[in-house]
Structure formats: C-alpha cells, structure tokens
Amino acid sequence: MNLTQQTILITGATSGIGLHLASRLHQLGNQVIACGRNQQQLDQVATEHAGMITYLCDITDDSQRRDLANWATTHYPTLNMVINNAGIMQQFDLTQSVDSTKVMTELVTNVLAPIHLGSLFIEHLQRQSVAALVNVSSGLAFTPLASVPVYCATKAALHSFCLSQRHQLRNTSVRVFEIIPPAVGTNLGHQDDYDNSKDELMPMNDFIDAVINALQTDTYEAAIGAADYLRQERDAVFDLINP
Ligand SMILES: NC(=O)c1ccc[n+]([C@@H]2O[C@H](COP(=O)([O-])OP(=O)(O)OC[C@H]3O[C@@H](n4cnc5c(N)ncnc54)[C@H](OP(=O)(O)O)[C@@H]3O)[C@@H](O)[C@H]2O)c1
C-alpha cells in the first residue's frame, strides 16, 4: 500500500509504538489522526507534530468509540486507514482468584474495542478505492508468557479475528493487516509493574521500519523480529476450511 497522502487514524498514539508509528506516518506525508485517552499527552503530540490531528477517546467506552467513528468519518471523508494499536498488558497470579473487573478491562481494551472500531468504520472504508484496517497483536498470541495470561489470550483472539476479517473482506477494497510485534521497549505493562529488563528488546526505530515495510509491501500478516519465531504453522489448514 502506498504510504503517502493517506488519511490514517491510530489509537493509542500517545506513547510507545503508537506514538512512533504516528510520527513516522506523519513524516511520510500522511494526514494522521492520533487518538488517546489523555488530553495533556494529546496536546503534547499536537505541539510536536504540526498538522497532526488529535482526538480524545477511551476505547473501553462504547459511546466514545461510536463518537470517534462518527466524528472521524464526518470530518475526514478521505479517511482510508484505521490502526487498532491501543492495548494493555496486565499480570495475573492464577493460583489466586482473579479480579474479574481487571480481566474485563483487558478483554475490552484488547479484543472488543478493535473488533467494534473496525466494524464502526467498515462501511466508510469500503467506500474508499484503497483502504486498510490494521490490528496490532503480539508474538505472545502464539506462544504465551504465563505471567500475563489474559494478555496472551486476548492477542490470540485478535489474531484469530484478523484471519476471519481478512477472509470476509477479501473481495472489497479493504485490506486487513495484522502487525505482530516482538518485545519493544515501551510503557506496556508498566502500570502493573511489569519488568521488561530481561526481555530482548527490538530497537523502536528498527521496529517502525519493519512495520512501514510490511504496510508498503502488502504483507498482511507481519510477524516482526523475534515474533516470527513465536508463530505457529497454520496457513494451510486455514485455506482448507475456508475455500
Ligand atoms: N511493546 C511491546 O513489547 C509489544 C509487543 C507486542 C505487542 N505490543 C502491542 O503494541 C500495542 C502498543 O503498545 P505499546 O507497547 O506501545 O504500549 P504503551 O506504550 O503502553 O502504549 C499503549 C497506548 O495505548 C493507549 N491506551 C491504553 N488503553 C487505552 C484506552 N482504554 N483508551 C485509549 N487508549 C488506550 C495508551 O494510553 P495511556 O498512555 O493513556 O495508557 C498508550 O497510548 C499494544 O496493542 C500492545 O499489545 C507491544
């Protein structure tokens, strides 16, 4: 997919992968709409990126997701790429009873929100001659890290969903990408004291280069760096049951 002069909305654009991807897409000459749930951070993003649009939206809130889609499609009729990047990662000790509210927050953020946002934009995207839905999953979708079990399960669910979404949209103008990151140094899990000092981290710039390359070369399922090792073989079976 050509990555200049597109109109691109990205969630979770106030830090980490989302912020760096938004910044690179902005540099490449796209109209970027950066979404986040913290107005101060959004203001900083706008200040540092002249011309970038920002929008406040907590993606766990059903009405805020609907408002975002209505606002974006009304004000940016050329919008043709939606990147579901926002996500959280929490630790759970499964030898104890778990807090169901905490589990629900992770399920809603990482699974329900990208599914619902994709559906809210889908009619608009299909009216564009070229369009893309991009979902950010994780290498942990394939090989779980047991200390963050709900996170891994949500990313496995999102991966599965991408396969069906891509298949159902195969005869439309909407391409479905899944970006599968390896460990990259960000704030992910920090709210829950996750210590990533033992993780082998891919440098952010190298990671963003690989994401841009995947989008430009229509690599619809892009397992980047070490994430590729975590992925299982299953393409042939998918093709068998989905003729
Ligand atoms: N970093 C890695 O090693 C890694 C590996 C595999 C996959 N990923 C995936 O990459 C994506 C980006 O994560 P990251 O590593 O860049 O983490 P991050 O630095 O924590 O960024 C996550 C972003 O999502 C936003 N967000 C979280 N909950 C939200 C909500 N309810 N509404 C709106 N925005 C919300 C955060 O906003 P706040 O700052 O307000 O919380 C932040 O802007 C996630 O989907 C993650 O699962 C990351």
CSV table of C-alpha atoms and ligand atoms in Angstrom, one decimal:
chain,number,residue,atom,x,y,z
A,1,MET,CA,0.0,0.0,0.0
A,2,ASN,CA,1.2,3.4,-0.9
A,3,LEU,CA,2.1,5.3,2.4
A,4,THR,CA,1.9,8.9,1.4
A,5,GLN,CA,-1.2,11.2,1.2
A,6,GLN,CA,-3.4,8.7,3.1
A,7,THR,CA,-5.7,9.6,5.9
A,8,ILE,CA,-4.8,7.5,8.9
A,9,LEU,CA,-6.4,7.1,12.3
A,10,ILE,CA,-4.4,5.4,15.0
A,11,THR,CA,-5.4,4.5,18.6
A,12,GLY,CA,-3.0,4.6,21.5
A,13,ALA,CA,-0.9,7.2,19.8
A,14,THR,CA,0.2,9.0,22.9
A,15,SER,CA,3.1,6.7,23.8
A,16,GLY,CA,5.2,3.7,22.6
A,17,ILE,CA,4.6,2.0,19.3
A,18,GLY,CA,1.5,4.2,18.5
A,19,LEU,CA,3.3,7.5,19.1
A,20,HIS,CA,6.4,6.4,17.0
A,21,LEU,CA,4.2,5.0,14.2
A,22,ALA,CA,2.0,8.1,14.1
A,23,SER,CA,5.1,10.2,14.0
A,24,ARG,CA,6.7,8.3,11.1
A,25,LEU,CA,3.4,8.2,9.1
A,26,HIS,CA,3.2,12.0,9.6
A,27,GLN,CA,6.7,12.4,8.3
A,28,LEU,CA,5.9,10.4,5.3
A,29,GLY,CA,3.2,12.9,4.3
A,30,ASN,CA,0.0,11.4,5.5
A,31,GLN,CA,-2.8,13.1,7.4
A,32,VAL,CA,-2.6,11.4,10.8
A,33,ILE,CA,-5.4,11.4,13.4
A,34,ALA,CA,-3.8,10.5,16.7
A,35,CYS,CA,-6.2,9.1,19.4
A,36,GLY,CA,-5.6,8.7,23.1
A,37,ARG,CA,-7.3,8.9,26.4
A,38,ASN,CA,-5.1,11.6,28.0
A,39,GLN,CA,-5.7,15.2,26.8
A,40,GLN,CA,-2.4,16.5,28.1
A,41,GLN,CA,-0.5,13.9,26.2
A,42,LEU,CA,-2.5,14.5,23.1
A,43,ASP,CA,-1.8,18.2,23.3
A,44,GLN,CA,1.9,17.4,23.5
A,45,VAL,CA,1.6,15.2,20.4
A,46,ALA,CA,-0.1,18.0,18.6
A,47,THR,CA,2.6,20.5,19.6
A,48,GLU,CA,5.4,18.3,18.5
A,49,HIS,CA,3.7,17.4,15.1
A,50,ALA,CA,2.4,20.4,13.3
A,51,GLY,CA,-0.7,19.4,11.3
A,52,MET,CA,-1.4,16.2,13.1
A,53,ILE,CA,-5.0,15.9,14.4
A,54,THR,CA,-5.7,14.6,17.9
A,55,TYR,CA,-8.8,13.2,19.4
A,56,LEU,CA,-9.7,12.1,22.9
A,57,CYS,CA,-11.2,8.7,23.2
A,58,ASP,CA,-11.2,6.0,25.8
A,59,ILE,CA,-11.6,2.9,23.7
A,60,THR,CA,-13.1,0.9,26.5
A,61,ASP,CA,-16.2,3.1,26.4
A,62,ASP,CA,-18.9,2.1,23.8
A,63,SER,CA,-20.3,5.6,23.2
A,64,GLN,CA,-16.8,7.1,22.9
A,65,ARG,CA,-15.9,4.5,20.2
A,66,ARG,CA,-19.1,5.5,18.3
A,67,ASP,CA,-18.5,9.2,18.7
A,68,LEU,CA,-14.9,8.7,17.4
A,69,ALA,CA,-16.1,6.9,14.3
A,70,ASN,CA,-18.9,9.5,13.6
A,71,TRP,CA,-16.6,12.4,14.1
A,72,ALA,CA,-13.7,11.0,12.1
A,73,THR,CA,-15.8,9.9,9.1
A,74,THR,CA,-17.7,13.2,9.1
A,75,HIS,CA,-14.7,15.5,9.3
A,76,TYR,CA,-12.2,13.3,7.4
A,77,PRO,CA,-14.1,11.8,4.4
A,78,THR,CA,-10.9,10.6,2.9
A,79,LEU,CA,-10.0,8.5,5.9
A,80,ASN,CA,-8.8,5.2,4.5
A,81,MET,CA,-6.7,3.5,7.2
A,82,VAL,CA,-7.6,2.7,10.8
A,83,ILE,CA,-4.9,1.3,13.0
A,84,ASN,CA,-6.1,-0.5,16.2
A,85,ASN,CA,-2.9,-0.1,18.2
A,86,ALA,CA,-4.0,0.7,21.8
A,87,GLY,CA,-3.6,-2.1,24.2
A,88,ILE,CA,-2.8,-3.0,27.8
A,89,MET,CA,-0.9,-5.9,29.4
A,90,GLN,CA,-1.6,-7.0,33.0
A,91,GLN,CA,-0.1,-9.6,35.3
A,92,PHE,CA,-2.3,-12.2,37.0
A,93,ASP,CA,-1.4,-14.8,39.6
A,94,LEU,CA,-3.6,-17.8,38.6
A,95,THR,CA,-3.0,-19.6,41.9
A,96,GLN,CA,-5.3,-16.9,43.4
A,97,SER,CA,-8.8,-15.8,42.5
A,98,VAL,CA,-8.7,-13.1,39.9
A,99,ASP,CA,-10.4,-9.7,39.9
A,100,SER,CA,-13.0,-10.0,37.1
A,101,THR,CA,-13.1,-6.2,36.6
A,102,LYS,CA,-9.4,-6.2,35.9
A,103,VAL,CA,-9.8,-9.1,33.4
A,104,MET,CA,-12.8,-7.4,31.7
A,105,THR,CA,-10.8,-4.2,31.2
A,106,GLU,CA,-8.1,-6.2,29.4
A,107,LEU,CA,-10.6,-8.1,27.3
A,108,VAL,CA,-12.5,-5.0,26.3
A,109,THR,CA,-9.3,-2.9,25.5
A,110,ASN,CA,-7.5,-5.6,23.5
A,111,VAL,CA,-10.4,-7.5,21.9
A,112,LEU,CA,-13.8,-5.9,22.0
A,113,ALA,CA,-12.6,-2.4,21.1
A,114,PRO,CA,-10.6,-3.3,18.0
A,115,ILE,CA,-13.4,-5.5,16.8
A,116,HIS,CA,-16.1,-2.9,17.4
A,117,LEU,CA,-13.9,0.0,16.0
A,118,GLY,CA,-13.3,-2.0,12.8
A,119,SER,CA,-17.0,-2.6,12.4
A,120,LEU,CA,-17.8,1.1,13.0
A,121,PHE,CA,-15.5,2.2,10.2
A,122,ILE,CA,-16.1,-0.7,7.8
A,123,GLU,CA,-18.8,0.9,5.6
A,124,HIS,CA,-16.8,4.1,5.3
A,125,LEU,CA,-13.6,2.2,4.4
A,126,GLN,CA,-15.4,0.2,1.8
A,127,ARG,CA,-16.3,3.4,0.0
A,128,GLN,CA,-12.6,4.3,-0.4
A,129,SER,CA,-10.9,2.9,-3.5
A,130,VAL,CA,-8.0,1.6,-1.3
A,131,ALA,CA,-8.3,1.2,2.4
A,132,ALA,CA,-6.8,-0.7,5.3
A,133,LEU,CA,-7.6,-2.0,8.7
A,134,VAL,CA,-4.5,-2.6,10.8
A,135,ASN,CA,-4.7,-4.6,14.0
A,136,VAL,CA,-1.7,-4.8,16.4
A,137,SER,CA,-1.5,-8.2,18.1
A,138,SER,CA,1.7,-9.7,19.6
A,139,GLY,CA,4.1,-12.6,19.2
A,140,LEU,CA,2.7,-13.7,22.6
A,141,ALA,CA,-0.5,-14.6,20.7
A,142,PHE,CA,1.3,-17.7,19.5
A,143,THR,CA,3.5,-18.6,22.5
A,144,PRO,CA,2.1,-17.3,25.7
A,145,LEU,CA,4.1,-15.7,28.5
A,146,ALA,CA,2.4,-17.2,31.5
A,147,SER,CA,2.7,-14.2,33.9
A,148,VAL,CA,0.5,-12.2,31.5
A,149,PRO,CA,-2.1,-14.9,30.7
A,150,VAL,CA,-5.1,-12.8,29.8
A,151,TYR,CA,-3.0,-10.5,27.6
A,152,CYS,CA,-1.7,-13.5,25.6
A,153,ALA,CA,-5.3,-14.9,25.3
A,154,THR,CA,-6.6,-11.5,24.0
A,155,LYS,CA,-3.9,-11.3,21.4
A,156,ALA,CA,-4.5,-14.9,20.3
A,157,ALA,CA,-8.2,-13.9,19.9
A,158,LEU,CA,-7.3,-10.8,17.9
A,159,HIS,CA,-5.1,-12.9,15.7
A,160,SER,CA,-7.9,-15.4,15.0
A,161,PHE,CA,-10.3,-12.5,14.4
A,162,CYS,CA,-7.9,-11.0,11.8
A,163,LEU,CA,-8.0,-14.2,9.8
A,164,SER,CA,-11.7,-14.1,9.5
A,165,GLN,CA,-11.9,-10.4,9.0
A,166,ARG,CA,-9.3,-10.6,6.1
A,167,HIS,CA,-11.2,-13.5,4.6
A,168,GLN,CA,-14.6,-11.8,4.7
A,169,LEU,CA,-13.2,-8.6,3.3
A,170,ARG,CA,-11.2,-10.3,0.5
A,171,ASN,CA,-13.4,-9.1,-2.3
A,172,THR,CA,-13.6,-5.5,-1.0
A,173,SER,CA,-11.2,-2.5,-1.2
A,174,VAL,CA,-10.3,-3.1,2.5
A,175,ARG,CA,-7.0,-4.8,3.2
A,176,VAL,CA,-6.6,-6.3,6.7
A,177,PHE,CA,-3.2,-6.2,8.2
A,178,GLU,CA,-2.0,-7.8,11.4
A,179,ILE,CA,1.2,-6.4,12.9
A,180,ILE,CA,2.7,-8.9,15.3
A,181,PRO,CA,5.4,-7.1,17.3
A,182,PRO,CA,8.2,-8.7,19.3
A,183,ALA,CA,9.2,-7.1,22.7
A,184,VAL,CA,9.9,-3.4,22.1
A,185,GLY,CA,10.8,-1.0,24.9
A,186,THR,CA,7.6,0.9,25.8
A,187,ASN,CA,5.3,1.6,28.7
A,188,LEU,CA,3.4,-1.6,28.1
A,189,GLY,CA,2.7,-3.3,31.4
A,190,HIS,CA,4.4,-0.6,33.5
A,191,GLN,CA,1.1,0.4,35.2
A,192,ASP,CA,1.1,-3.2,36.6
A,193,ASP,CA,4.9,-3.1,37.4
A,194,TYR,CA,5.9,-5.4,34.6
A,195,ASP,CA,9.7,-5.6,34.5
A,196,ASN,CA,10.9,-5.9,30.9
A,197,SER,CA,14.6,-5.6,31.8
A,198,LYS,CA,15.1,-9.3,31.0
A,199,ASP,CA,13.3,-9.1,27.6
A,200,GLU,CA,15.4,-8.9,24.5
A,201,LEU,CA,14.0,-5.7,23.1
A,202,MET,CA,13.9,-4.7,19.4
A,203,PRO,CA,15.0,-1.1,18.9
A,204,MET,CA,11.9,1.1,18.3
A,205,ASN,CA,13.3,2.6,15.0
A,206,ASP,CA,14.0,-0.8,13.6
A,207,PHE,CA,10.6,-2.0,14.6
A,208,ILE,CA,8.9,1.0,13.0
A,209,ASP,CA,11.0,0.5,9.8
A,210,ALA,CA,9.7,-3.1,9.6
A,211,VAL,CA,6.0,-2.0,10.1
A,212,ILE,CA,6.3,0.6,7.4
A,213,ASN,CA,7.8,-2.0,5.1
A,214,ALA,CA,5.1,-4.5,5.9
A,215,LEU,CA,2.4,-2.0,5.0
A,216,GLN,CA,4.1,-0.8,1.8
A,217,THR,CA,4.7,-4.4,0.6
A,218,ASP,CA,1.2,-5.6,1.5
A,219,THR,CA,2.5,-8.1,4.0
A,220,TYR,CA,-0.9,-8.8,5.6
A,221,GLU,CA,0.4,-10.8,8.5
A,222,ALA,CA,3.7,-9.3,9.6
A,223,ALA,CA,5.5,-11.1,12.4
A,224,ILE,CA,8.4,-8.8,13.1
A,225,GLY,CA,11.7,-9.8,14.6
A,226,ALA,CA,11.5,-12.5,17.3
A,227,ALA,CA,7.7,-12.6,16.9
A,228,ASP,CA,8.2,-14.7,13.8
A,229,TYR,CA,9.8,-17.5,16.0
A,230,LEU,CA,6.8,-17.5,18.2
A,231,ARG,CA,4.3,-18.0,15.4
A,232,GLN,CA,2.9,-21.5,14.6
A,233,GLU,CA,2.3,-23.0,11.2
A,234,ARG,CA,-1.4,-23.0,10.3
A,235,ASP,CA,-1.9,-21.3,7.0
A,236,ALA,CA,-2.6,-24.5,5.1
A,237,VAL,CA,-5.3,-25.6,7.5
A,238,PHE,CA,-7.0,-22.2,7.2
A,239,ASP,CA,-7.1,-22.4,3.4
A,240,LEU,CA,-8.5,-25.9,3.7
A,241,ILE,CA,-11.5,-24.9,5.8
A,242,ASN,CA,-12.1,-21.6,4.0
A,243,PRO,CA,-12.2,-22.3,0.3
B,1,LIG,N1,5.9,-3.1,23.4
B,1,LIG,C1,5.9,-4.4,23.2
B,1,LIG,O1,6.8,-5.1,23.5
B,1,LIG,C2,4.7,-5.0,22.4
B,1,LIG,C3,4.8,-6.3,22.0
B,1,LIG,C4,3.8,-6.9,21.3
B,1,LIG,C5,2.6,-6.2,21.1
B,1,LIG,N2,2.5,-4.9,21.5
B,1,LIG,C6,1.3,-4.2,21.3
B,1,LIG,O2,1.5,-2.9,20.8
B,1,LIG,C7,0.5,-2.0,21.1
B,1,LIG,C8,1.0,-0.7,21.6
B,1,LIG,O3,1.6,-1.0,22.9
B,1,LIG,P1,2.9,-0.2,23.4
B,1,LIG,O4,3.9,-1.3,23.6
B,1,LIG,O5,3.3,0.9,22.6
B,1,LIG,O6,2.4,0.2,24.9
B,1,LIG,P2,2.2,1.6,25.5
B,1,LIG,O7,3.5,2.4,25.4
B,1,LIG,O8,1.7,1.4,26.9
B,1,LIG,O9,1.1,2.3,24.6
B,1,LIG,C9,-0.2,1.9,24.6
B,1,LIG,C10,-1.1,3.0,24.2
B,1,LIG,O10,-2.5,2.6,24.2
B,1,LIG,C11,-3.2,3.6,25.0
B,1,LIG,N3,-4.4,3.0,25.6
B,1,LIG,C12,-4.4,2.0,26.6
B,1,LIG,N4,-5.7,1.8,27.0
B,1,LIG,C13,-6.4,2.7,26.3
B,1,LIG,C14,-7.8,3.1,26.3
B,1,LIG,N5,-8.7,2.4,27.1
B,1,LIG,N6,-8.2,4.0,25.5
B,1,LIG,C15,-7.4,4.7,24.7
B,1,LIG,N7,-6.1,4.5,24.7
B,1,LIG,C16,-5.6,3.5,25.5
B,1,LIG,C17,-2.2,4.1,26.0
B,1,LIG,O11,-2.6,5.3,26.6
B,1,LIG,P3,-2.2,5.7,28.1
B,1,LIG,O12,-0.8,6.2,28.0
B,1,LIG,O13,-3.2,6.7,28.5
B,1,LIG,O14,-2.3,4.4,28.9
B,1,LIG,C18,-1.0,4.3,25.1
B,1,LIG,O15,-1.1,5.4,24.3
B,1,LIG,C19,-0.4,-2.8,22.1
B,1,LIG,O16,-1.6,-3.3,21.4
B,1,LIG,C20,0.5,-3.9,22.5
B,1,LIG,O17,-0.3,-5.0,23.0
B,1,LIG,C21,3.5,-4.3,22.2
